[in-house]
Short mmCIF file of N, CA, C and O in Angstrom, two decimals:
data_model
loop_
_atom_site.label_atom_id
_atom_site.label_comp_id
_atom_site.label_asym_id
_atom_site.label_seq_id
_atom_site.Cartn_x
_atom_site.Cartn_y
_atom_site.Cartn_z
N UNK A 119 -4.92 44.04 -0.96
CA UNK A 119 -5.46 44.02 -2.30
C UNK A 119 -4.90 42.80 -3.04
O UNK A 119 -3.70 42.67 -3.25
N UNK A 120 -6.00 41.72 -3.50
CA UNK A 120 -4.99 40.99 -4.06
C UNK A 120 -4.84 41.57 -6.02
O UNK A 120 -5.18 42.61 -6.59
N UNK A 121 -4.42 40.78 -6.32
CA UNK A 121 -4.20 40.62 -7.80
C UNK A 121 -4.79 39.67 -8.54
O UNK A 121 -4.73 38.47 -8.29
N UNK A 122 -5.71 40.45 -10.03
CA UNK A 122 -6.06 39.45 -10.87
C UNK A 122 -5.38 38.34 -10.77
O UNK A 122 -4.33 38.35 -10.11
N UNK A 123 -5.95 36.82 -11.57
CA UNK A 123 -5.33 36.05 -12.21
C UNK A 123 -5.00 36.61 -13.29
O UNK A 123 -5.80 37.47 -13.65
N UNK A 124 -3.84 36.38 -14.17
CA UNK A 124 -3.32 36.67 -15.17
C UNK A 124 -3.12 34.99 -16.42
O UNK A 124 -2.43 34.01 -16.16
N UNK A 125 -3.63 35.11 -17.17
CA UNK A 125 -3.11 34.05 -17.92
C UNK A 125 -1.65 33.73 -17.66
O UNK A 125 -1.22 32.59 -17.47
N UNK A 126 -1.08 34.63 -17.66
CA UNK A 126 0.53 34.49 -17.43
C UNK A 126 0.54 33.49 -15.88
O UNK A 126 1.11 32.42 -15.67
N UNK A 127 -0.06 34.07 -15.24
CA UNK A 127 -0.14 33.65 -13.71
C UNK A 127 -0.33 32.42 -13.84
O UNK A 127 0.39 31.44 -13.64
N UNK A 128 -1.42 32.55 -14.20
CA UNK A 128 -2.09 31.16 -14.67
C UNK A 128 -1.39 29.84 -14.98
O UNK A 128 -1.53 28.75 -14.43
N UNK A 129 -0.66 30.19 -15.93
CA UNK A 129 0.51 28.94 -16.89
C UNK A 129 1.54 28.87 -16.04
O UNK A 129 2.03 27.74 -16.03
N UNK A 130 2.30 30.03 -14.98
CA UNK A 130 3.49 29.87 -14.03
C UNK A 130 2.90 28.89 -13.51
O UNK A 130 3.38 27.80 -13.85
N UNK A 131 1.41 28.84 -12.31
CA UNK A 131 0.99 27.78 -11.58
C UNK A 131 0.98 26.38 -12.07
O UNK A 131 1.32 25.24 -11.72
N UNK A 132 0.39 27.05 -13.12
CA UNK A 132 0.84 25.14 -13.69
C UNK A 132 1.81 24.51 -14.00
O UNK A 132 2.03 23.33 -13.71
N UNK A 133 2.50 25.25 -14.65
CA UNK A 133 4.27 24.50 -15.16
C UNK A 133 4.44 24.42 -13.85
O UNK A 133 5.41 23.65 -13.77
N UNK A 134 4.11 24.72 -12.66
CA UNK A 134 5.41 25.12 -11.17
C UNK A 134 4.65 23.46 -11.16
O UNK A 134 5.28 22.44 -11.44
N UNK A 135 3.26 23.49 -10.79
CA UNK A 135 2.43 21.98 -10.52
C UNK A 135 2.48 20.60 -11.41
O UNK A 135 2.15 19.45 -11.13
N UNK A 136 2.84 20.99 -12.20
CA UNK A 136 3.51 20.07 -13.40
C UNK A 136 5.00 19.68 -12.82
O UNK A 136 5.15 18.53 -12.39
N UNK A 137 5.84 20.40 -12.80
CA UNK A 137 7.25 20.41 -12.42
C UNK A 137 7.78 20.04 -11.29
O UNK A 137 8.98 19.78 -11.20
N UNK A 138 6.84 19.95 -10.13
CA UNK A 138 6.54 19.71 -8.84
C UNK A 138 6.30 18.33 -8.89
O UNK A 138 6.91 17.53 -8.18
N UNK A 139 5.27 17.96 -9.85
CA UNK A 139 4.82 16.66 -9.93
C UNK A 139 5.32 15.42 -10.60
O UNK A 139 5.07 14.22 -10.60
N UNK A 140 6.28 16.42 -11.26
CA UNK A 140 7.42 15.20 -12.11
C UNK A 140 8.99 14.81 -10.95
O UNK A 140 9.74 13.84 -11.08
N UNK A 141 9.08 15.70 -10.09
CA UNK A 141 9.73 15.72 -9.52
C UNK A 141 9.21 14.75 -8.09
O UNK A 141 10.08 14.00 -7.65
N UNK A 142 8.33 14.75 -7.64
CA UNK A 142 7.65 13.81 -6.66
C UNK A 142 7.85 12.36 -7.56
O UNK A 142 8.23 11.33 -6.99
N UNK A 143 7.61 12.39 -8.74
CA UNK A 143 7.48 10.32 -9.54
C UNK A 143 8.83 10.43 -9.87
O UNK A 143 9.33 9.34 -10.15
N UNK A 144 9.84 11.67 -9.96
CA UNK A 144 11.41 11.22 -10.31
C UNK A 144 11.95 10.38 -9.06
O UNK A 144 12.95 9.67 -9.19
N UNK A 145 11.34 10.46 -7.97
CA UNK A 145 11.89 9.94 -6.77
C UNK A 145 12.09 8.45 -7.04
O UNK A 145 13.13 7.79 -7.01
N UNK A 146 10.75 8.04 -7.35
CA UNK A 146 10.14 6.89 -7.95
C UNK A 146 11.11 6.29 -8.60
O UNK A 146 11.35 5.13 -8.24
N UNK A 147 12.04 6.91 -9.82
CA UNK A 147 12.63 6.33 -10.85
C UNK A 147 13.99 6.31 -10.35
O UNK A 147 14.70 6.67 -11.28
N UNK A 148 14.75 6.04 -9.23
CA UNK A 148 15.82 5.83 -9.14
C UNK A 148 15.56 4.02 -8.67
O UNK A 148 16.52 3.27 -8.81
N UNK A 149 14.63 3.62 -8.28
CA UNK A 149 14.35 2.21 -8.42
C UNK A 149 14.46 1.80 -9.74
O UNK A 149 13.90 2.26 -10.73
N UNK A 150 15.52 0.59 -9.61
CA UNK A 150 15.86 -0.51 -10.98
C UNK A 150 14.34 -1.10 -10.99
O UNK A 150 13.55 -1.38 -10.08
N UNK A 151 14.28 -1.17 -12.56
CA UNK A 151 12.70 -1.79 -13.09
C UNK A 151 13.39 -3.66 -13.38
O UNK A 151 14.17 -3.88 -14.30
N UNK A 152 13.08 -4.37 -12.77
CA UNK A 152 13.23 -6.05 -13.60
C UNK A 152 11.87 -6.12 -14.42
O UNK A 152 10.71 -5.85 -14.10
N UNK A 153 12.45 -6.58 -15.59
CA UNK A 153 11.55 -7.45 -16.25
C UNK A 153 10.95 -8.36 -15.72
O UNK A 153 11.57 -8.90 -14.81
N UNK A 154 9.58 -8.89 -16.01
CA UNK A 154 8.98 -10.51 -15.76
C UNK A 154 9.38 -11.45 -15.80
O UNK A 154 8.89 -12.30 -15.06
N UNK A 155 10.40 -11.76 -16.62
CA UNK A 155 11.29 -12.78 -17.36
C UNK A 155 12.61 -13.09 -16.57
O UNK A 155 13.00 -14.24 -16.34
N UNK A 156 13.45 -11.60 -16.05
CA UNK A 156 13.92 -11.37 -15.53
C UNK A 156 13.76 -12.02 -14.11
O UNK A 156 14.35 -13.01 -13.66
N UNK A 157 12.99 -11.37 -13.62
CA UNK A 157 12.57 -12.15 -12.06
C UNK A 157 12.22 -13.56 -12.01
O UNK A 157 12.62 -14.28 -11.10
N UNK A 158 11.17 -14.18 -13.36
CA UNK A 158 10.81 -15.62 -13.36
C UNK A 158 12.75 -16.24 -13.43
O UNK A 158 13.20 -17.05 -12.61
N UNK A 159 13.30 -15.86 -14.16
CA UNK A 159 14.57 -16.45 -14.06
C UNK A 159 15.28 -16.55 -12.83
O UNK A 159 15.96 -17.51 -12.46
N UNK A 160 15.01 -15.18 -12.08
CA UNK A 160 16.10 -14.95 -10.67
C UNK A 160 15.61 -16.13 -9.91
O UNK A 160 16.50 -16.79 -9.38
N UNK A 161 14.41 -16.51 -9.75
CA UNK A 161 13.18 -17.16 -8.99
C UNK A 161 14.16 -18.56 -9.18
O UNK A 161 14.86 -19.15 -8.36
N UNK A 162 13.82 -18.87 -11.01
CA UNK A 162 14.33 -20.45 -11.29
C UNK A 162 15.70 -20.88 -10.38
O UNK A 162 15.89 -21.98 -9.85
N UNK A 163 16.61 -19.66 -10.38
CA UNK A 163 17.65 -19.43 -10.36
C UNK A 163 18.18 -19.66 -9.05
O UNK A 163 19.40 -19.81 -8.99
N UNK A 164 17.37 -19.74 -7.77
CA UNK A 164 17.17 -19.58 -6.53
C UNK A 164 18.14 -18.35 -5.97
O UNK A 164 18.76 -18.28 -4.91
N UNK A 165 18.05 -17.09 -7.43
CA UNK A 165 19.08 -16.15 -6.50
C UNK A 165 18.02 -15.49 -4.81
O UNK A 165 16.87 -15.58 -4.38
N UNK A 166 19.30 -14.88 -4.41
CA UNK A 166 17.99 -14.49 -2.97
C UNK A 166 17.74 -13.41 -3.17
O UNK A 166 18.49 -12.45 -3.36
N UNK A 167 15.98 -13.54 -3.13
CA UNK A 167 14.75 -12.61 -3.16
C UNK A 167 14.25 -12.20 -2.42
O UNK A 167 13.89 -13.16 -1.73
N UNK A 168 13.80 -11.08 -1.86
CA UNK A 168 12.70 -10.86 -1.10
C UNK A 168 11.54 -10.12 -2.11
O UNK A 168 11.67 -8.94 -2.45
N UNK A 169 10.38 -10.99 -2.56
CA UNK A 169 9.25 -10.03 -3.72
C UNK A 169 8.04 -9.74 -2.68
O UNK A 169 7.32 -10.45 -1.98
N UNK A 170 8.13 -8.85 -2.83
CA UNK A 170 7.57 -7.89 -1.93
C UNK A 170 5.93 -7.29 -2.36
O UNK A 170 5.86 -6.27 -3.04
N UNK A 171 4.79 -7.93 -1.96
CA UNK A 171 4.03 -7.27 -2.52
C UNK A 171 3.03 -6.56 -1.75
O UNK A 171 2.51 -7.00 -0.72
N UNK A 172 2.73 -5.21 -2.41
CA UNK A 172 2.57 -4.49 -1.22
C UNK A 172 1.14 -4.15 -1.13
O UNK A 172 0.83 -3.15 -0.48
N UNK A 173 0.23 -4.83 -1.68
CA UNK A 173 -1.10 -4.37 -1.80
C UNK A 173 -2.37 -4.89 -0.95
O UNK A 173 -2.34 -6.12 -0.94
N UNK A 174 -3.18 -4.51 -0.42
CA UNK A 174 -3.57 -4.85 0.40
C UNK A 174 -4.06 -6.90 0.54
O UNK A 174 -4.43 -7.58 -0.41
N UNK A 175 -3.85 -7.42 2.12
CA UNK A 175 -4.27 -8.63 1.81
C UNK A 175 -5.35 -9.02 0.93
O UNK A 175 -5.04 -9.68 -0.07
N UNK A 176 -6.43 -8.75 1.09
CA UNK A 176 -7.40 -9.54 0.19
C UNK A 176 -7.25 -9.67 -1.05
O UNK A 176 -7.68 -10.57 -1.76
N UNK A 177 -6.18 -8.10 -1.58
CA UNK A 177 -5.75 -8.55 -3.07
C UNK A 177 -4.99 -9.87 -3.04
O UNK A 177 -5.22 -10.87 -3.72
N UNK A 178 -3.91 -9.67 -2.00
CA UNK A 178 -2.80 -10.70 -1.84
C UNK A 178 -2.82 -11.87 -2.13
O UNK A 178 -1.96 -12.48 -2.76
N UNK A 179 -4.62 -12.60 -1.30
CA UNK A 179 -5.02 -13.37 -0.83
C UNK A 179 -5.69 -13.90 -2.82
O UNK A 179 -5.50 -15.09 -3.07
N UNK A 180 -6.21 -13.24 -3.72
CA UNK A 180 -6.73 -13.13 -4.74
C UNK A 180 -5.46 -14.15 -6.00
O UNK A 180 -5.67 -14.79 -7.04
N UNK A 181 -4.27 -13.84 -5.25
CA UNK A 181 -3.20 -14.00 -6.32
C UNK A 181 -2.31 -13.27 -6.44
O UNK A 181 -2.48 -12.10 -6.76
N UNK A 182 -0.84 -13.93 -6.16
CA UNK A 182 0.13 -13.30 -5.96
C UNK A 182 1.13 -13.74 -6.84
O UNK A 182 0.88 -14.67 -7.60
N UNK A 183 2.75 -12.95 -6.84
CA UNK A 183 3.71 -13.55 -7.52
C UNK A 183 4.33 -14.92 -7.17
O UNK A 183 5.43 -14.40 -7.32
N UNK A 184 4.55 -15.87 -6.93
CA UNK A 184 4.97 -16.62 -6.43
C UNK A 184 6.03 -16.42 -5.20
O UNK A 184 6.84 -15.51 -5.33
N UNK A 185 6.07 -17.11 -4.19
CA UNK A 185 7.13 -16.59 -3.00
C UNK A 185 6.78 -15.15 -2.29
O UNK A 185 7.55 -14.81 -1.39
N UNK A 186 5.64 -14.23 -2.63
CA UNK A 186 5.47 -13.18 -2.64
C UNK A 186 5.37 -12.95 -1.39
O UNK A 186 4.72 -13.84 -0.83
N UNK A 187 5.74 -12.10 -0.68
CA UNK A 187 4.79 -12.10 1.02
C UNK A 187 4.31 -10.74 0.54
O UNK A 187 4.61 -10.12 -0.48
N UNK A 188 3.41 -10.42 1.64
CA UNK A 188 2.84 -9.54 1.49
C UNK A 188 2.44 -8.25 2.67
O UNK A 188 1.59 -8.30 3.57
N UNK A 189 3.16 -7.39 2.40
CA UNK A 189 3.53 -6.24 3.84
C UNK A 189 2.45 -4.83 2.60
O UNK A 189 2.83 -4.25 1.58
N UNK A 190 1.04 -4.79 3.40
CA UNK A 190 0.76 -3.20 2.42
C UNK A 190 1.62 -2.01 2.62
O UNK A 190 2.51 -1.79 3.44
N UNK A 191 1.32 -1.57 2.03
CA UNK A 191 1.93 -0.10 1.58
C UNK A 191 1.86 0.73 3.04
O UNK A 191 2.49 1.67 3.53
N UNK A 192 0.95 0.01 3.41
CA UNK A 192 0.51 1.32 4.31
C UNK A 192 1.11 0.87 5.61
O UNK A 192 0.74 1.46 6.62
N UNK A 193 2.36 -0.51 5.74
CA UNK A 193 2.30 -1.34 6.65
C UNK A 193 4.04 -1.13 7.01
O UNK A 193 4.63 -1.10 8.09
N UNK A 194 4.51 -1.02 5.63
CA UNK A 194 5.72 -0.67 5.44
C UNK A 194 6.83 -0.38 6.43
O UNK A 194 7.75 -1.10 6.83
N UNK A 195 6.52 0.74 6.70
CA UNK A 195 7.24 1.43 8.16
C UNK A 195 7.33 0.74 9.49
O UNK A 195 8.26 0.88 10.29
N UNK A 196 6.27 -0.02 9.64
CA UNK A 196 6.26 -0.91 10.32
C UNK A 196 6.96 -2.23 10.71
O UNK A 196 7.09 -2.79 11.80
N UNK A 197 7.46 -2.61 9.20
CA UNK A 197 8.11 -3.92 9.25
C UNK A 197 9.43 -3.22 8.48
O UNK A 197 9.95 -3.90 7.59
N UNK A 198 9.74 -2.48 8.65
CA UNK A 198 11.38 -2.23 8.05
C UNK A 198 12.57 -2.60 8.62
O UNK A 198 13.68 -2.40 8.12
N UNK A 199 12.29 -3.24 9.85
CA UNK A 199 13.43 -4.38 10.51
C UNK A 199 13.09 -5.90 9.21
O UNK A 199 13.74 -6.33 8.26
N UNK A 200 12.18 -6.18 9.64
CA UNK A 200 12.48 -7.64 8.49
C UNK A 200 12.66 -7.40 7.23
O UNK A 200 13.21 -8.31 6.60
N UNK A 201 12.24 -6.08 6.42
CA UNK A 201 12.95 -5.80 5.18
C UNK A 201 14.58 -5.66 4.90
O UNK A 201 15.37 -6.10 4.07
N UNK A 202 14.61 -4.76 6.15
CA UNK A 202 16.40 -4.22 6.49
C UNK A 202 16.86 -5.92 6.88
O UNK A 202 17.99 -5.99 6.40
N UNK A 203 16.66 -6.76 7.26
CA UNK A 203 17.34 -7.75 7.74
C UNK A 203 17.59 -8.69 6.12
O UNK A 203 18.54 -9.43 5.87
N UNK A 204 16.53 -8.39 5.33
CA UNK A 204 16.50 -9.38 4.29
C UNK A 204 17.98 -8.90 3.27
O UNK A 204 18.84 -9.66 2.85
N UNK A 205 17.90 -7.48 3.10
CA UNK A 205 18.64 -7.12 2.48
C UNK A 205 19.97 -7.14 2.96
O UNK A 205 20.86 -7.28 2.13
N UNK A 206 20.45 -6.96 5.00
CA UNK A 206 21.86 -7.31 5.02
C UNK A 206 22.06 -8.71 4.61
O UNK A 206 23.16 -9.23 4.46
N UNK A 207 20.83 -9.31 4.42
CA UNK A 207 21.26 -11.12 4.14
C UNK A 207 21.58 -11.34 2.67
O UNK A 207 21.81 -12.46 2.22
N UNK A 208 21.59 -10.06 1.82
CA UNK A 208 22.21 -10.35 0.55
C UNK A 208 20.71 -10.53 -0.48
O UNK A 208 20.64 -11.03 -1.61
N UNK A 209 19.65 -9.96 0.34
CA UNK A 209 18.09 -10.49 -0.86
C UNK A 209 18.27 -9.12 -1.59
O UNK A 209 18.55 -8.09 -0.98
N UNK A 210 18.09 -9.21 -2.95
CA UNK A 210 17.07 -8.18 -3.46
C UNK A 210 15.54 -8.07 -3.33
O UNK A 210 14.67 -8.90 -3.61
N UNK A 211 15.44 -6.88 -2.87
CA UNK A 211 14.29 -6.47 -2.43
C UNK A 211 13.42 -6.24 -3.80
O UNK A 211 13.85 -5.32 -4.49
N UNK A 212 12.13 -7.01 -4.37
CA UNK A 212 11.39 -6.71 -5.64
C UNK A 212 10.31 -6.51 -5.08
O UNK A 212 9.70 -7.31 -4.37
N UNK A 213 9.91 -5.17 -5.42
CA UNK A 213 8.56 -4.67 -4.94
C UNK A 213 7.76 -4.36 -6.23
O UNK A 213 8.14 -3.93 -7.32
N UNK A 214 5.91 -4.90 -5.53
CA UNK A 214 5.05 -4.65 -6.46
C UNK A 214 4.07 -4.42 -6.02
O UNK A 214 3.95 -4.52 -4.80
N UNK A 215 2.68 -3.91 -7.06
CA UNK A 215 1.25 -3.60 -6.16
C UNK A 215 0.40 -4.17 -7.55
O UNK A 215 0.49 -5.09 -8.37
N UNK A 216 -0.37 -3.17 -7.30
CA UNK A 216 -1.25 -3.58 -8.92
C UNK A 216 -1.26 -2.91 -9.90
O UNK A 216 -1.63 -3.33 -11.00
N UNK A 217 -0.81 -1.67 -9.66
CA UNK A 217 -0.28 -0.51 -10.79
C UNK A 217 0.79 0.18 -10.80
O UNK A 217 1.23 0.81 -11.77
N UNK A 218 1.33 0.09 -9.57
CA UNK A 218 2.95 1.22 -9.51
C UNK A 218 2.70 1.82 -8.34
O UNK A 218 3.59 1.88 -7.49
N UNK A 219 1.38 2.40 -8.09
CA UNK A 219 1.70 3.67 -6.99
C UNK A 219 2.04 3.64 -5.32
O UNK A 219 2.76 4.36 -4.63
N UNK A 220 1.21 2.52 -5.01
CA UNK A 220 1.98 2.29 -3.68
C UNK A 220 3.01 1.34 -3.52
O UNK A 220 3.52 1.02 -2.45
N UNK A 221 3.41 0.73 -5.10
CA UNK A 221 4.71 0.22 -4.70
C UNK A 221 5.68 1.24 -4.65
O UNK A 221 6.68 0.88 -4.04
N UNK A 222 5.74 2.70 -5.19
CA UNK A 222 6.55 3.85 -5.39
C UNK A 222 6.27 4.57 -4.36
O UNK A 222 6.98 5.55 -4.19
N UNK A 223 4.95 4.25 -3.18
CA UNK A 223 4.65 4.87 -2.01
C UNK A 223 6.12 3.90 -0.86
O UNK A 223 6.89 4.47 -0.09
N UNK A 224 6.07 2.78 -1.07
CA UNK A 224 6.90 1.75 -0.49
C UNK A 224 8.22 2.13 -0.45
O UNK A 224 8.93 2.41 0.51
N UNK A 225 8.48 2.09 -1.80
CA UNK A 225 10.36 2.23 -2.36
C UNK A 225 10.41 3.79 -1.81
O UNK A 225 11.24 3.90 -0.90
N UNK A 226 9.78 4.96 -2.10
CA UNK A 226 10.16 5.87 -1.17
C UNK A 226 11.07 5.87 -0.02
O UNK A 226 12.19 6.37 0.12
N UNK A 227 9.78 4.73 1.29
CA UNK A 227 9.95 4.46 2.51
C UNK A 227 11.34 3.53 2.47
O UNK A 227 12.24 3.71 3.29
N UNK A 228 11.37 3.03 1.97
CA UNK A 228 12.75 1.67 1.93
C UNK A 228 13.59 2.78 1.41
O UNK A 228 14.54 2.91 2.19
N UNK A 229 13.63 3.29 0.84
CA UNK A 229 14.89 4.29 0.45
C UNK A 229 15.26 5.20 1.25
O UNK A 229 16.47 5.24 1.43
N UNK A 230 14.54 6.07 1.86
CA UNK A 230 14.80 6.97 2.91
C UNK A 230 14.90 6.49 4.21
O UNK A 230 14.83 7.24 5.18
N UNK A 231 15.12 4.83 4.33
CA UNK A 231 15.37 3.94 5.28
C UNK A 231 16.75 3.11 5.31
O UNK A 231 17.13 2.28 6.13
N UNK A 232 17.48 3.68 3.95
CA UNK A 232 18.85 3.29 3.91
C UNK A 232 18.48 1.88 2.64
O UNK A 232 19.51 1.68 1.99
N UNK A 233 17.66 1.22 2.33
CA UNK A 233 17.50 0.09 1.59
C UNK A 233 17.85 0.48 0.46
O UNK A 233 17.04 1.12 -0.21
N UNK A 234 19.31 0.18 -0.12
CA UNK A 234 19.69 0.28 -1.77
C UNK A 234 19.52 -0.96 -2.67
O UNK A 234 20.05 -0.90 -3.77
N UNK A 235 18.81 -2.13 -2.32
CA UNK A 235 18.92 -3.64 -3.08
C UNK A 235 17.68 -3.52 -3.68
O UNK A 235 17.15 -4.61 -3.89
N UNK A 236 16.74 -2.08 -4.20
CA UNK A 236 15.09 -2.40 -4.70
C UNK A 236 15.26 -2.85 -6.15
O UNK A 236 16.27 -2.54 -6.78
N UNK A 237 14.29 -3.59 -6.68
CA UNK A 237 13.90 -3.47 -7.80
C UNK A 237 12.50 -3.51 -7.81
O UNK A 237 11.92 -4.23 -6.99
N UNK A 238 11.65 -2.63 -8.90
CA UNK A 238 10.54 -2.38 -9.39
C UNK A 238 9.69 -3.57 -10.03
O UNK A 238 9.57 -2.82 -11.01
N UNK A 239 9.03 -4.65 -10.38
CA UNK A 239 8.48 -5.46 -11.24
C UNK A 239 7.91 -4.47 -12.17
O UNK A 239 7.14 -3.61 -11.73
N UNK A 240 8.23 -4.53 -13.46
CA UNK A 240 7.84 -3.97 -14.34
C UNK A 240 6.58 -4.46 -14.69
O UNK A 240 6.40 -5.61 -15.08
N UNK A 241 5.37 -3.29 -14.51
CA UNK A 241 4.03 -3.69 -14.91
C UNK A 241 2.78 -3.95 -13.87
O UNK A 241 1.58 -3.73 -14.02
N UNK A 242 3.58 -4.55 -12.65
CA UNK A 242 3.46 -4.81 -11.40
C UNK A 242 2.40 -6.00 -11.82
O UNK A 242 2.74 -6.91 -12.59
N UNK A 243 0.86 -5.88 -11.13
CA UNK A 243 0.29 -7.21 -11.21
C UNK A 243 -0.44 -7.27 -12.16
O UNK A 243 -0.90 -8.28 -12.68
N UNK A 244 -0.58 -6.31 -12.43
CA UNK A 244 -1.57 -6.00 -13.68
C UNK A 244 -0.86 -6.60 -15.30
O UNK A 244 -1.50 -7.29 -16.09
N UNK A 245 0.41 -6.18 -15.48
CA UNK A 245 0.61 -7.07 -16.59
C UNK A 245 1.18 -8.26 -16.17
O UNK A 245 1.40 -9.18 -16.96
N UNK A 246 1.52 -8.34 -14.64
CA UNK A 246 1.99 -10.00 -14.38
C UNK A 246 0.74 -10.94 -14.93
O UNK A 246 0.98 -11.98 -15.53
N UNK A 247 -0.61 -10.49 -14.69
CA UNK A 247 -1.65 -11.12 -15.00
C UNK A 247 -2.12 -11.47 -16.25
O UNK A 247 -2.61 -12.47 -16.76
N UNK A 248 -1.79 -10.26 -16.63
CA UNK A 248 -2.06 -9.83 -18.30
C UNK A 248 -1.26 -11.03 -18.92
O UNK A 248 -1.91 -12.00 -19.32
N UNK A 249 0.01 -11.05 -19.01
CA UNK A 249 1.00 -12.33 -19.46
C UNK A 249 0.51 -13.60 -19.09
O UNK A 249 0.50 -14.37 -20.05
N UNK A 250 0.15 -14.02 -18.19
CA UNK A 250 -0.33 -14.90 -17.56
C UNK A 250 0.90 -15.65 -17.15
O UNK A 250 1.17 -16.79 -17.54
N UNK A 251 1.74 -14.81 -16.23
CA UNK A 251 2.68 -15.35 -15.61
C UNK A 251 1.88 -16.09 -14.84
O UNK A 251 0.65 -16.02 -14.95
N UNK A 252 2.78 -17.25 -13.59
CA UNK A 252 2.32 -17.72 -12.79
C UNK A 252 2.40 -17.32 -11.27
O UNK A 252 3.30 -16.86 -10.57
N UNK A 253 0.86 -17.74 -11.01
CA UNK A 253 0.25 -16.58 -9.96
C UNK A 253 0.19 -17.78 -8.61
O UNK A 253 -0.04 -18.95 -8.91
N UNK A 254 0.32 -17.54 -7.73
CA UNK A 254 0.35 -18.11 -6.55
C UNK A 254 -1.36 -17.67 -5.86
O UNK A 254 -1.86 -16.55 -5.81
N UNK A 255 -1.86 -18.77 -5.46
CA UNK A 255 -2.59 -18.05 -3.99
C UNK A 255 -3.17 -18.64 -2.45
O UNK A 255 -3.63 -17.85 -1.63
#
C-alpha cells in the first residue's frame, strides 16, 4: 500500500533536493576564484600557469584566454598525467569554460585526482568576453 503525497512530504522532498543540490556545487567552491585582472597580471608576470580551458575545441578554436590550451571537460581524465606533471612543476592550474559548469565538472576530476594548485577564472569566458579582455585564437 503506498501512501498519499502529503504536502508535508512534499516540502521534505524538496528541501532534501535542494540540500542535495547545494551540496553537489559546494564541492565546486573549495576552488580559489582569480580575478581577470588577477590572472592578466600572473600572465604579465610570467608566474607559471597552466590556463586550462575546458570547453569544447571549436569553442576553443572561436577564442581563447591567451596561452590557453585546451583539454574538454569531457577529456579531462584522460590527460591527468600532463595536468599532474604541470602542477609538480610548480604551475597553477586556472581552469575555465564558458559559464562555470564543466569547468566545476573538471576541478571535481583534478581534485579527486590529488591536484591542490586550481584556480577558478572568475566569470569564465563569458565575462572574459564581456570585458573585452584579450582573446587569443
Amino acid at each position: 500500500m503506498t501512501r498519499p503525497i502529503t504536502n508535508r512530504s512534499l516540502v521534505y522532498r524538496m528541501v532534501s533536493f535542494l540540500l542535495l543540490s547545494l551540496l553537489s556545487v559546494a564541492s565546486w567552491a573549495d576552488v580559489a576564484v582569480i580575478s581577470q585582472q588577477t590572472l592578466i597580471d600572473k600572465m604579465a608576470n610570467n608566474t607559471p600557469l597552466l590556463i586550462l580551458d575546458v570547453r569544447s575545441p571549436e569553442e576553443y578554436s572561436e577564442g581563447h584566454v591567451p596561452s590557453a590550451i585546451n583539454i574538454p571537460h569531457t577529456e579531462v581524465k584522460q590527460q591527468l598525467s600532463l595536468i599532474k606533471q604541470a602542477a609538480k612543476d610548480g604551475k597553477q592550474i586556472v581552469v575555465y569554460c564558458r559559464s562555470g559548469r564543466r569547468a566545476g565538472y573538471a576541478e571535481e576530476v583534478l581534485q579527486a585526482s590529488g591536484i591542490q594548485s586550481l584556480l577558478h577564472l572568475e566569470g569564465d569566458m563569458i565575462a572574459w568576453s564581456k570585458n573585452n579582455q584579450p582573446i587569443e585564437q
